[in-house]
Coordinates of C-alpha atoms in Angstrom, one line a residue:
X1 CA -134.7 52.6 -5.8
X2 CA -134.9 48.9 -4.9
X3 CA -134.6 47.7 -8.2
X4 CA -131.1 49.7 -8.5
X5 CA -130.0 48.3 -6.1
X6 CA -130.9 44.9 -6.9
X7 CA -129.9 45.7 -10.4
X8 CA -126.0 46.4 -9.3
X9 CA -125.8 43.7 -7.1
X10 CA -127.0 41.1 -9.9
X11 CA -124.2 42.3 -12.4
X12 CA -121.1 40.9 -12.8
X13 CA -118.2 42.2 -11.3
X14 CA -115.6 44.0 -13.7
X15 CA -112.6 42.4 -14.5
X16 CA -109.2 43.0 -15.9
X17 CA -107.9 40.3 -18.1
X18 CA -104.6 39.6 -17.2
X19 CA -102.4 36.6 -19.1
X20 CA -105.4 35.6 -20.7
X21 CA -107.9 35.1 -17.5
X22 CA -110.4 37.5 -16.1
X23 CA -108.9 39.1 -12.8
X24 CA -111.1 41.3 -10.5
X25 CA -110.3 45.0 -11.1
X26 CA -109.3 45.1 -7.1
X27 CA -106.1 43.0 -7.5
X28 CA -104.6 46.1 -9.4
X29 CA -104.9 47.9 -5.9
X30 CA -102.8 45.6 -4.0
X31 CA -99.2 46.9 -3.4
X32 CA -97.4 44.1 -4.3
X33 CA -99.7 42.5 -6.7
X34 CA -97.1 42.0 -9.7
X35 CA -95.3 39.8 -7.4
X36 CA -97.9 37.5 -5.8
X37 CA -99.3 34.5 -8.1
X38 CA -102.6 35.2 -9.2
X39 CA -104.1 32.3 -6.8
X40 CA -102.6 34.4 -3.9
X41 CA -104.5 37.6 -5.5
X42 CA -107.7 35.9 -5.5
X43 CA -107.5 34.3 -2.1
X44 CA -106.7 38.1 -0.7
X45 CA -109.5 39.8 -2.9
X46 CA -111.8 37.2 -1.7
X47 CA -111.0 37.1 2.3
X48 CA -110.8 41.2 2.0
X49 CA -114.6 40.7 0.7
X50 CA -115.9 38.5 3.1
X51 CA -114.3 40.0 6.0
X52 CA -115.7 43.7 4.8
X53 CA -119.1 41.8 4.6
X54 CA -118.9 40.0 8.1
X55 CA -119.5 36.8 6.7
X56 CA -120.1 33.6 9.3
X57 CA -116.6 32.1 10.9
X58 CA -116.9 28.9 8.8
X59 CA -116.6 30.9 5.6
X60 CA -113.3 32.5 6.5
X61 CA -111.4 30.2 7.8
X62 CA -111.1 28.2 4.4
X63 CA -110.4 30.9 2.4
X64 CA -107.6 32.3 5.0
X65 CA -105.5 28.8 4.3
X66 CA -105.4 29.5 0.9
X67 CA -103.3 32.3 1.1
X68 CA -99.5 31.2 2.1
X69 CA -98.4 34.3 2.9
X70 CA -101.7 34.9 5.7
X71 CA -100.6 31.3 6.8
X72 CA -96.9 32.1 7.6
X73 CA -98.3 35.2 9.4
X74 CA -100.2 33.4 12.0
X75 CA -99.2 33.3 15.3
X76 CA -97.9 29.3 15.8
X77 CA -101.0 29.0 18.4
X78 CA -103.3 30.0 15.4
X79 CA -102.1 28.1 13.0
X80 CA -102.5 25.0 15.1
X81 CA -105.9 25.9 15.2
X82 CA -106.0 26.7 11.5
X83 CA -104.4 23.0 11.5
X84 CA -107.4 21.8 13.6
X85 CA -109.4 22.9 11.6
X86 CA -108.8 21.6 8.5
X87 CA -108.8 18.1 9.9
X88 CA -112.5 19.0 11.1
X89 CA -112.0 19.4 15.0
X90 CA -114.7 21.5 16.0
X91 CA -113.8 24.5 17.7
X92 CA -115.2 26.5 20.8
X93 CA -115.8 29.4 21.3
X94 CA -113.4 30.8 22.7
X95 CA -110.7 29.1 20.5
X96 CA -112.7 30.5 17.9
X97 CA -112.5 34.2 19.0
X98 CA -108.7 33.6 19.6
X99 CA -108.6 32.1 15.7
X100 CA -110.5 35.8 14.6
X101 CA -108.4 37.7 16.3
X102 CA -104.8 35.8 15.0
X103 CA -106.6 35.9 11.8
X104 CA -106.9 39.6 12.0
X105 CA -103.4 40.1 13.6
X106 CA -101.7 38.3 10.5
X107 CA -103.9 40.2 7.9
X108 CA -102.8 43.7 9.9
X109 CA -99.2 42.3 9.5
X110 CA -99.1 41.5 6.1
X111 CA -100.0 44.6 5.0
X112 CA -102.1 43.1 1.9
X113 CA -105.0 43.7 3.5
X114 CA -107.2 47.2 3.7
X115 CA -108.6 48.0 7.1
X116 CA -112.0 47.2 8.4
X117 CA -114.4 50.3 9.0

């Protein structure tokens, strides 16, 4: 049973090859996908993974700037965090928990994003 499991988590994630590149197969889910660049896909798929996973703070935050649309949606107190950030202040941890929850406010609002649980 192990093995299976290890066996499925080893092999490569399928892909649907869209202009030429390999796209995950998940983009196709996303509403609006035809109409967001493919950079924007990959920066949703990917946040919508880690987030499902409960991945460490430092890993999301990255990722979440890459999207423009997420970006626009954060509250202007978040994204002066976001802004913080990526000119390597270190945040506490309680800015921190506010930057979480604006993060999961703007994903909510976009309505790109598939709920948690």
């Amino acid at each position: 049973m192990l093995q299976n499991a290890r066996k499925r988590s080893l092999s490569p994630a399928p892909v649907d090859v869209r202009n030429g590149e390999p796209v995950p197969k998940m983009s196709r889910s996303l509403p609006v996908a035809h109409d967001l660049p493919d950079t924007e896909v990959q920066a949703i798929e990917l946040l919508q993974e880690l987030v499902h996973r409960q991945v460490p703070f430092d890993t999301l935050w990255p990722v979440a700037s890459r999207s423009p649309i997420l970006v626009n949606a954060l509250d202007p107190s978040v994204r002066a965090l976001l802004q913080a950030l990526q000119r390597g202040t270190p945040l506490g941890m309680q800015q921190r928990e506010a930057f979480n929850a604006g993060l999961q406010g703007a994903m909510a609002q976009s309505g790109l994003f598939e709920p948690v649980g």
